[in-house]
PDB file of C-alpha atoms in Angstrom:
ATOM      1  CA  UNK A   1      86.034  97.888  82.928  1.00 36.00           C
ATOM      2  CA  UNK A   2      87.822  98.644  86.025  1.00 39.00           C
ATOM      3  CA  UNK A   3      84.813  98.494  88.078  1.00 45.00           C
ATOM      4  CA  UNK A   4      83.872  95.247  87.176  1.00 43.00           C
ATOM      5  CA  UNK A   5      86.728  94.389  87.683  1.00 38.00           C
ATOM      6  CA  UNK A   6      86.625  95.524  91.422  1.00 44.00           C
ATOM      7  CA  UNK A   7      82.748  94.279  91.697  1.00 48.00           C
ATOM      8  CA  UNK A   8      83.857  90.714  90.925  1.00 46.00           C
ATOM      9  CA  UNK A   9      86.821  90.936  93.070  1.00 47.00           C
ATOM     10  CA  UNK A  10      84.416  91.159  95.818  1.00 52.00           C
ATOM     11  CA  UNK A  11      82.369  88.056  94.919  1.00 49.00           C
ATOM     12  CA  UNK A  12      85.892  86.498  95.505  1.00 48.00           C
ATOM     13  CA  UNK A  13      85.626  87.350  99.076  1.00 51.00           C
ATOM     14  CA  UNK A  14      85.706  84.718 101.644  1.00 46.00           C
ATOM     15  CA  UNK A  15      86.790  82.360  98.533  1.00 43.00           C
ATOM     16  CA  UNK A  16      90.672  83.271  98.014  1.00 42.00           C
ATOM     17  CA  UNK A  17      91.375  84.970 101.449  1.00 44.00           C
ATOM     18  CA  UNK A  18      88.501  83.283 103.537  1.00 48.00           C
ATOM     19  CA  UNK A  19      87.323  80.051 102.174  1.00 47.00           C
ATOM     20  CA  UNK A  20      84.359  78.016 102.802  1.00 48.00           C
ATOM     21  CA  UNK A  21      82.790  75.511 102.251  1.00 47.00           C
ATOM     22  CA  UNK A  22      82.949  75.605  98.480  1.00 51.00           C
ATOM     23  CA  UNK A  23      81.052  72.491  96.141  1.00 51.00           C
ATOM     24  CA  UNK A  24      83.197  69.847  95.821  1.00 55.00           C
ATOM     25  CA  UNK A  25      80.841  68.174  93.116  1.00 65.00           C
ATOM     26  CA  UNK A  26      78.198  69.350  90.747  1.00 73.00           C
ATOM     27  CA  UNK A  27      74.794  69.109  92.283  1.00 80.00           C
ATOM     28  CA  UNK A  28      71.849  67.520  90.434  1.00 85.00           C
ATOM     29  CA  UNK A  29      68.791  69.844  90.176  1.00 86.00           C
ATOM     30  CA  UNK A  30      66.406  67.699  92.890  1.00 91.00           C
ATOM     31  CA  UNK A  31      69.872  68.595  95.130  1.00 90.00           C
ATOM     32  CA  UNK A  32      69.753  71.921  94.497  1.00 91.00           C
ATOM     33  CA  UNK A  33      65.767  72.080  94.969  1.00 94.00           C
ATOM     34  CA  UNK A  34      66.466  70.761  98.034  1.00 94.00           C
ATOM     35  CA  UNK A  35      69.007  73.132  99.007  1.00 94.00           C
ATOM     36  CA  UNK A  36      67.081  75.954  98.144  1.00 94.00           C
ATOM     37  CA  UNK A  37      64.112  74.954 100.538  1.00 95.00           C
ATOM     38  CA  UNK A  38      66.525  74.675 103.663  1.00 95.00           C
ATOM     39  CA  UNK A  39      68.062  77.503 102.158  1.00 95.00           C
ATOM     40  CA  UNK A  40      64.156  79.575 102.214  1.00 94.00           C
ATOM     41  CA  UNK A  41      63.892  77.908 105.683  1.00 95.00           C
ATOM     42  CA  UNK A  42      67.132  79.896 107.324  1.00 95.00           C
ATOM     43  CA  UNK A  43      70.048  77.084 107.018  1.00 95.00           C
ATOM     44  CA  UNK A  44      72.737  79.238 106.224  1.00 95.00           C
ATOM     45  CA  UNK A  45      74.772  76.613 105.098  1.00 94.00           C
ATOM     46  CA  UNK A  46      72.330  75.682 102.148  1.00 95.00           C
ATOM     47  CA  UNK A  47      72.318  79.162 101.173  1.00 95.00           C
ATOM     48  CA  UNK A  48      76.143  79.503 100.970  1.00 93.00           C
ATOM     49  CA  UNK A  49      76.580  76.415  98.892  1.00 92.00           C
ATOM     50  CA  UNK A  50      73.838  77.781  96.359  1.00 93.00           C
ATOM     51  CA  UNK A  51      76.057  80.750  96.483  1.00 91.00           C
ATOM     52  CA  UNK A  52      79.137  78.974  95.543  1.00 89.00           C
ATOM     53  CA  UNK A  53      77.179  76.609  93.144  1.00 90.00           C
ATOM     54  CA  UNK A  54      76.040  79.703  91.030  1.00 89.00           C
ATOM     55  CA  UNK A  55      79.540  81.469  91.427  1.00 86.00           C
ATOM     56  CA  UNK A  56      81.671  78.593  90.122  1.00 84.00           C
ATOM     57  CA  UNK A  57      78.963  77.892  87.167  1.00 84.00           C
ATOM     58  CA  UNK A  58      80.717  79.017  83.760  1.00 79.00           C
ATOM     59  CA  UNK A  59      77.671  81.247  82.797  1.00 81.00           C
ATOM     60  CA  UNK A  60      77.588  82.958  85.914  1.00 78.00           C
ATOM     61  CA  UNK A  61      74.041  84.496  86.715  1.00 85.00           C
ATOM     62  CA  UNK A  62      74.696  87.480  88.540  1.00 86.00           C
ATOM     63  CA  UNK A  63      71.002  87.532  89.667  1.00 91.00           C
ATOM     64  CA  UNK A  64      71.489  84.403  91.733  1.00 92.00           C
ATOM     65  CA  UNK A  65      74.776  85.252  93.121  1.00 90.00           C
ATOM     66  CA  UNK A  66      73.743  88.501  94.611  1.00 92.00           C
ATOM     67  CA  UNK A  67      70.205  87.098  95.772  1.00 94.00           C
ATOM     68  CA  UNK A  68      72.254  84.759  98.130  1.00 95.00           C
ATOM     69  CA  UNK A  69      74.606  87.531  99.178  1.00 94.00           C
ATOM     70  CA  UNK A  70      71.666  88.886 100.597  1.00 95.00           C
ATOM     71  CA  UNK A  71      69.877  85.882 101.960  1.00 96.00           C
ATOM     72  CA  UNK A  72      73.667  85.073 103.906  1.00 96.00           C
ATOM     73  CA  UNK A  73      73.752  89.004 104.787  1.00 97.00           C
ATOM     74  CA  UNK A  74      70.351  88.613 106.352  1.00 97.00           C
ATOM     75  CA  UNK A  75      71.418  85.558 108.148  1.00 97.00           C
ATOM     76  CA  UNK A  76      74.057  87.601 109.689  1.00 96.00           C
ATOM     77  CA  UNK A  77      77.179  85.765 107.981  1.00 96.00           C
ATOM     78  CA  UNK A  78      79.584  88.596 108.476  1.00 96.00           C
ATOM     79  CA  UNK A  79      81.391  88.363 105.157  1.00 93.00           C
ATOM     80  CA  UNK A  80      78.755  88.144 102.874  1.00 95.00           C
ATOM     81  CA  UNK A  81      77.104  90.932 105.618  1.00 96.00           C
ATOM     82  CA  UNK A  82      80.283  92.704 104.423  1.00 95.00           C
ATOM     83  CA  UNK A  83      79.775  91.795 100.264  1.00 93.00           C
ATOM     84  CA  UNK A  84      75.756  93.261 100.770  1.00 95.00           C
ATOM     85  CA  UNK A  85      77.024  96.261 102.596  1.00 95.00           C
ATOM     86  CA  UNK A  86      79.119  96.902  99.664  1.00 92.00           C
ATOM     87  CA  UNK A  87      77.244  96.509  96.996  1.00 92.00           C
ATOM     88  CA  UNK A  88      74.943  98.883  98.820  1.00 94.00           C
ATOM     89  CA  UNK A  89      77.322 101.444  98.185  1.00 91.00           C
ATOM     90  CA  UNK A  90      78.411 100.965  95.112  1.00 87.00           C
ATOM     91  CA  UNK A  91      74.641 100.539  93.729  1.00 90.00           C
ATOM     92  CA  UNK A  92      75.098  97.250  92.818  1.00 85.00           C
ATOM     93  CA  UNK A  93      78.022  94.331  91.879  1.00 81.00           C
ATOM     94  CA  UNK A  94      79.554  92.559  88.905  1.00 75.00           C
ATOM     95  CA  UNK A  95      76.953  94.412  86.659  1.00 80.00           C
ATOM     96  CA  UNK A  96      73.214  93.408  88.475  1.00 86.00           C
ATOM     97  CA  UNK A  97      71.935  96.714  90.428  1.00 90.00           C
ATOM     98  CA  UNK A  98      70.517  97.714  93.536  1.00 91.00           C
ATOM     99  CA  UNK A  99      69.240 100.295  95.037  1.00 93.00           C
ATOM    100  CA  UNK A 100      72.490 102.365  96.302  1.00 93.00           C
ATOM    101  CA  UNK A 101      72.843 104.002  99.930  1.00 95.00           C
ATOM    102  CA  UNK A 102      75.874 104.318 101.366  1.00 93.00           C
ATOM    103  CA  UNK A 103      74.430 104.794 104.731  1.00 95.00           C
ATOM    104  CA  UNK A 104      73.059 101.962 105.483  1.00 96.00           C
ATOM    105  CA  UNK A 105      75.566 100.148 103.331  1.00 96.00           C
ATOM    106  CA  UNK A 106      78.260 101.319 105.739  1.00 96.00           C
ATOM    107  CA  UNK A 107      75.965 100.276 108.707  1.00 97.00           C
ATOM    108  CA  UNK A 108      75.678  96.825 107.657  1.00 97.00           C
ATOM    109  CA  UNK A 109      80.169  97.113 106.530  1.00 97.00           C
ATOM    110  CA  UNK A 110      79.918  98.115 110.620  1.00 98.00           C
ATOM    111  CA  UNK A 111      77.971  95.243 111.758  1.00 98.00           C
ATOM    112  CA  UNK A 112      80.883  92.731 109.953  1.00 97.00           C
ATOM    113  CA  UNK A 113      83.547  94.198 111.478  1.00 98.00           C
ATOM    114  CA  UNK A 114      81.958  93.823 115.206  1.00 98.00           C
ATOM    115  CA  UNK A 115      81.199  90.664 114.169  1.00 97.00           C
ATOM    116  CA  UNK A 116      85.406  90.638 113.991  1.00 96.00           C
ATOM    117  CA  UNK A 117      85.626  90.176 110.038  1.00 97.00           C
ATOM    118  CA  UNK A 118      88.842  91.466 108.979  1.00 96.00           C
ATOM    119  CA  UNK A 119      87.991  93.245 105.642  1.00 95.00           C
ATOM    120  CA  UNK A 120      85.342  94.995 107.133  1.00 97.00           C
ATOM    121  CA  UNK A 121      87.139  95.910 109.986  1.00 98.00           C
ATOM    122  CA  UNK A 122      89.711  97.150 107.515  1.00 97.00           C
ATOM    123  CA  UNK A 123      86.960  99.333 105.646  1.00 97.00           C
ATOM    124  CA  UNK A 124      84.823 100.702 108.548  1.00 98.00           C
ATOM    125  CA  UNK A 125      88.579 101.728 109.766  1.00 98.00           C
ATOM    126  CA  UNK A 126      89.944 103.453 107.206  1.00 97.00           C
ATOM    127  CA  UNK A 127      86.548 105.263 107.147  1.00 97.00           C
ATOM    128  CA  UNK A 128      87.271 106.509 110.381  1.00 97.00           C
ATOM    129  CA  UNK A 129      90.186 107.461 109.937  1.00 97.00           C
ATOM    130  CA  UNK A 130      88.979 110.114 107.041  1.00 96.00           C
ATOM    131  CA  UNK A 131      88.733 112.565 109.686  1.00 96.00           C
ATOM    132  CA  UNK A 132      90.046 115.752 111.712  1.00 94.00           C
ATOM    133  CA  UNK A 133      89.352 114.591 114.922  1.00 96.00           C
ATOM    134  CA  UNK A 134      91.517 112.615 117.447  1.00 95.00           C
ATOM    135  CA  UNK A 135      88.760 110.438 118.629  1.00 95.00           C
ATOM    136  CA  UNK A 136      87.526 109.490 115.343  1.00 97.00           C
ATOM    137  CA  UNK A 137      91.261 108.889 114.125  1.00 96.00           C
ATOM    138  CA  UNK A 138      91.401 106.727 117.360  1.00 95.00           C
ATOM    139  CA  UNK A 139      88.223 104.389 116.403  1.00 96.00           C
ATOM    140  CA  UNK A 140      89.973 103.671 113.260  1.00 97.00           C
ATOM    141  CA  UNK A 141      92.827 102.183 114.581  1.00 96.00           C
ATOM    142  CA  UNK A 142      90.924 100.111 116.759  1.00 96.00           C
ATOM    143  CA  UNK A 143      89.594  98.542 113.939  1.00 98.00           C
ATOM    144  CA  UNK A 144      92.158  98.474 111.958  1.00 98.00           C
ATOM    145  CA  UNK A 145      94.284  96.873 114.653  1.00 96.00           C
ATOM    146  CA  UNK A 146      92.235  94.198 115.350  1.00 97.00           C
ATOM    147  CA  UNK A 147      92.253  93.240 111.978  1.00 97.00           C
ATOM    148  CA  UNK A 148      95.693  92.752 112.091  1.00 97.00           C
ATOM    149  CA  UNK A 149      95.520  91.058 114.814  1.00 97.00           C
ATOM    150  CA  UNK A 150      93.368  88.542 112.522  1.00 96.00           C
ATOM    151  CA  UNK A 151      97.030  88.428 110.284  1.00 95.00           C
ATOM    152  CA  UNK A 152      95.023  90.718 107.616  1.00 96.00           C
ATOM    153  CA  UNK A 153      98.478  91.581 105.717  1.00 96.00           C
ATOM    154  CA  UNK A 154      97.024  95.362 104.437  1.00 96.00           C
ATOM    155  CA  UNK A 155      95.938  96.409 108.217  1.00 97.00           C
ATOM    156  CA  UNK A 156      99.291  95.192 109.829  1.00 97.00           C
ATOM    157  CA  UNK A 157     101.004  97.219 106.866  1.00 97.00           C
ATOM    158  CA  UNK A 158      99.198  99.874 108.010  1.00 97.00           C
ATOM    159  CA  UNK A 159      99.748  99.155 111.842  1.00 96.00           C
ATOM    160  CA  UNK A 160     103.784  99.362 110.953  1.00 95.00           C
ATOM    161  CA  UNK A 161     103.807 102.159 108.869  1.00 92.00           C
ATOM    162  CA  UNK A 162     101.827 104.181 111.824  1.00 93.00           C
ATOM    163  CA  UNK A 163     103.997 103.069 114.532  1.00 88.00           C
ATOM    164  CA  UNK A 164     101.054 103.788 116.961  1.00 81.00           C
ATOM    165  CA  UNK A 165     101.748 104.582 120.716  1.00 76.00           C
ATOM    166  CA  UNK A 166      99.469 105.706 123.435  1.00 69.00           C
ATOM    167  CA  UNK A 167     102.251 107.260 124.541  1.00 72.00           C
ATOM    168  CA  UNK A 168     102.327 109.815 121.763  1.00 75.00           C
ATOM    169  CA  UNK A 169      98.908 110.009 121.235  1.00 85.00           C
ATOM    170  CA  UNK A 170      96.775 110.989 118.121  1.00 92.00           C
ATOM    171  CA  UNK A 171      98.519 114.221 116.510  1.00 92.00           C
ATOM    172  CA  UNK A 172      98.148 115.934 113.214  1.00 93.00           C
ATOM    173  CA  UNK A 173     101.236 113.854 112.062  1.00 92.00           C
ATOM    174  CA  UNK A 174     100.078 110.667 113.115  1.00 94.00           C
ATOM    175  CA  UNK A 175      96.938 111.054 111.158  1.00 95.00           C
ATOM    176  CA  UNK A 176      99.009 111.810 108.236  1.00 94.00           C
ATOM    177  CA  UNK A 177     100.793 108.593 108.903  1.00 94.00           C
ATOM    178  CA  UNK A 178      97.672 106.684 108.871  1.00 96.00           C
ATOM    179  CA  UNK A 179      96.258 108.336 105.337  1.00 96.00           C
ATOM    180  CA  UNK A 180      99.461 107.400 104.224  1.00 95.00           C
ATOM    181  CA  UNK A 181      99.544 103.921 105.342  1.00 96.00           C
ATOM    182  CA  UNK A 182      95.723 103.003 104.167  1.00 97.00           C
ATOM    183  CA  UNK A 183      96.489 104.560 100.512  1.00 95.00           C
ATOM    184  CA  UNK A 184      99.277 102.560  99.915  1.00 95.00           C
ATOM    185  CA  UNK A 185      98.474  99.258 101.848  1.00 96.00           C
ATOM    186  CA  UNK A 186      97.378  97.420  98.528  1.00 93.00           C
ATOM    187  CA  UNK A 187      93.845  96.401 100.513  1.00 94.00           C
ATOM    188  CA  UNK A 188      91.788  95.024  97.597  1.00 89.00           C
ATOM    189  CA  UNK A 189      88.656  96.145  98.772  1.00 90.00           C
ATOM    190  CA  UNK A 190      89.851  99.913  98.788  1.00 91.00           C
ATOM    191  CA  UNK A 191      89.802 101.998  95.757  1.00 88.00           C
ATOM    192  CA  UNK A 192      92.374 104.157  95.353  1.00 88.00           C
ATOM    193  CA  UNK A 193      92.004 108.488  95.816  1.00 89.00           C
ATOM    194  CA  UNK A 194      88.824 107.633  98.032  1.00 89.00           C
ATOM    195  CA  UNK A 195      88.511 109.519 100.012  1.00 92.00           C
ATOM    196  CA  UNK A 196      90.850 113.002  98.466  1.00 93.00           C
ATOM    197  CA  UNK A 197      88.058 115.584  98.428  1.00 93.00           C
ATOM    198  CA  UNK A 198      87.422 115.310 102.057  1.00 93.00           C
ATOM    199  CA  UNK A 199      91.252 114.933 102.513  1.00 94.00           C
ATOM    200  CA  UNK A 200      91.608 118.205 100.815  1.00 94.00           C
ATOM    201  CA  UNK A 201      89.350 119.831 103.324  1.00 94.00           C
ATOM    202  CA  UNK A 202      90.470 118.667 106.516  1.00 93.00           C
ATOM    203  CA  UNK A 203      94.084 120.072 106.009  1.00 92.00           C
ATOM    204  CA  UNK A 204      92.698 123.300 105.559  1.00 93.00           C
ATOM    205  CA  UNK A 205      91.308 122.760 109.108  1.00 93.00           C
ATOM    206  CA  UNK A 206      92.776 122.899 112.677  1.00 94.00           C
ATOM    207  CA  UNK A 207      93.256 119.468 113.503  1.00 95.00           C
ATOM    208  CA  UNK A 208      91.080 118.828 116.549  1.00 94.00           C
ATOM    209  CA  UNK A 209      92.995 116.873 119.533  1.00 91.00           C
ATOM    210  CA  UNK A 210      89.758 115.366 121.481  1.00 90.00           C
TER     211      UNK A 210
END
């Protein structure tokens, strides 16, 4: 239950924080053939108002949703580049499956967050941050920083808590800060205990100051 839960949360992306261009009215079907051919010929716009069509339908058909997840991911809409990137690591959202690889999931989380998507930014971040290593540590807060800077409430949470300075640097204790800060930072694309394995490990290492 709790991970449908979290699947569908992330359908809600870009439609509680970020909205879009959401239906106003209820299409007729030669409407929606229509939209569906400048949808197959690249307009991005068609695609995402299929998308929202098929998301705000009672019976939702998961199928359709996550077909134009893709279709917007391939068009290189950063937040539904972010959604597909997702779902590639989890294997799959709100129940319909894909093939799972977090590698090239994470890739395409990347690509959103250059593309200056806060969420993503937020994720590929706190990714970076799961490390022993200054300069990785450092990456992280770029991102994470900038999504702040886009008024993303968990990443300036996280920004405070820090309390960041080039003047002090990356230590072992800021780094602590910042594991600190993204666990608790209610981001609703994070699950909770993520990332504690590799947690585990790294305090068992020196802490390297690069």
């Amino acid at each position: 239950m709790k991970n449908r839960i979290y699947t569908w949360l992330l359908f809600l992306v870009g439609i509680v924080a970020y909205p879009q261009g959401e239906l106003k009215d209820e299409p007729n079907l030669q409407t929606i053939k229509k939209m569906e051919q400048y949808c197959r010929e690249g307009k991005s716009e068609a695609c995402e108002k299929l998308y929202y069509y098929y998301f705000y339908k009672e019976d939702k058909d998961g199928e359709k949703i996550m077909y134009y997840i893709k279709q917007l991911s391939d068009l290189k809409r950063p937040k539904y580049m972010f959604m597909w990137g997702v779902a590639m690591n989890e294997g799959g959202l709100g129940g319909v499956k894909i093939k799972e690889d977090f590698v090239e999931g994470m890739k395409l989380i990347k690509q959103s967050a250059d593309l200056d998507y806060p969420p993503a930014q937020m994720m590929i971040g706190d990714f970076l941050c799961t490390s022993n290593e200054a300069k990785d540590i450092r990456r992280g807060l770029f991102y994470i920083n900038n999504a702040c800077e886009s008024t993303y409430q968990p990443a300036c949470y996280v920004m405070d808590k820090v309390n960041y300075t080039k003047q002090e640097g990356v230590t072992k204790e800021l780094r602590d800060r910042v594991w600190e800060g993204l666990e608790n930072c209610n981001d609703p694309y994070l699950r909770p205990n993520r990332y504690d394995l590799a947690k585990e490990q790294y305090k068992k290492r020196k802490f390297v100051n690069n």
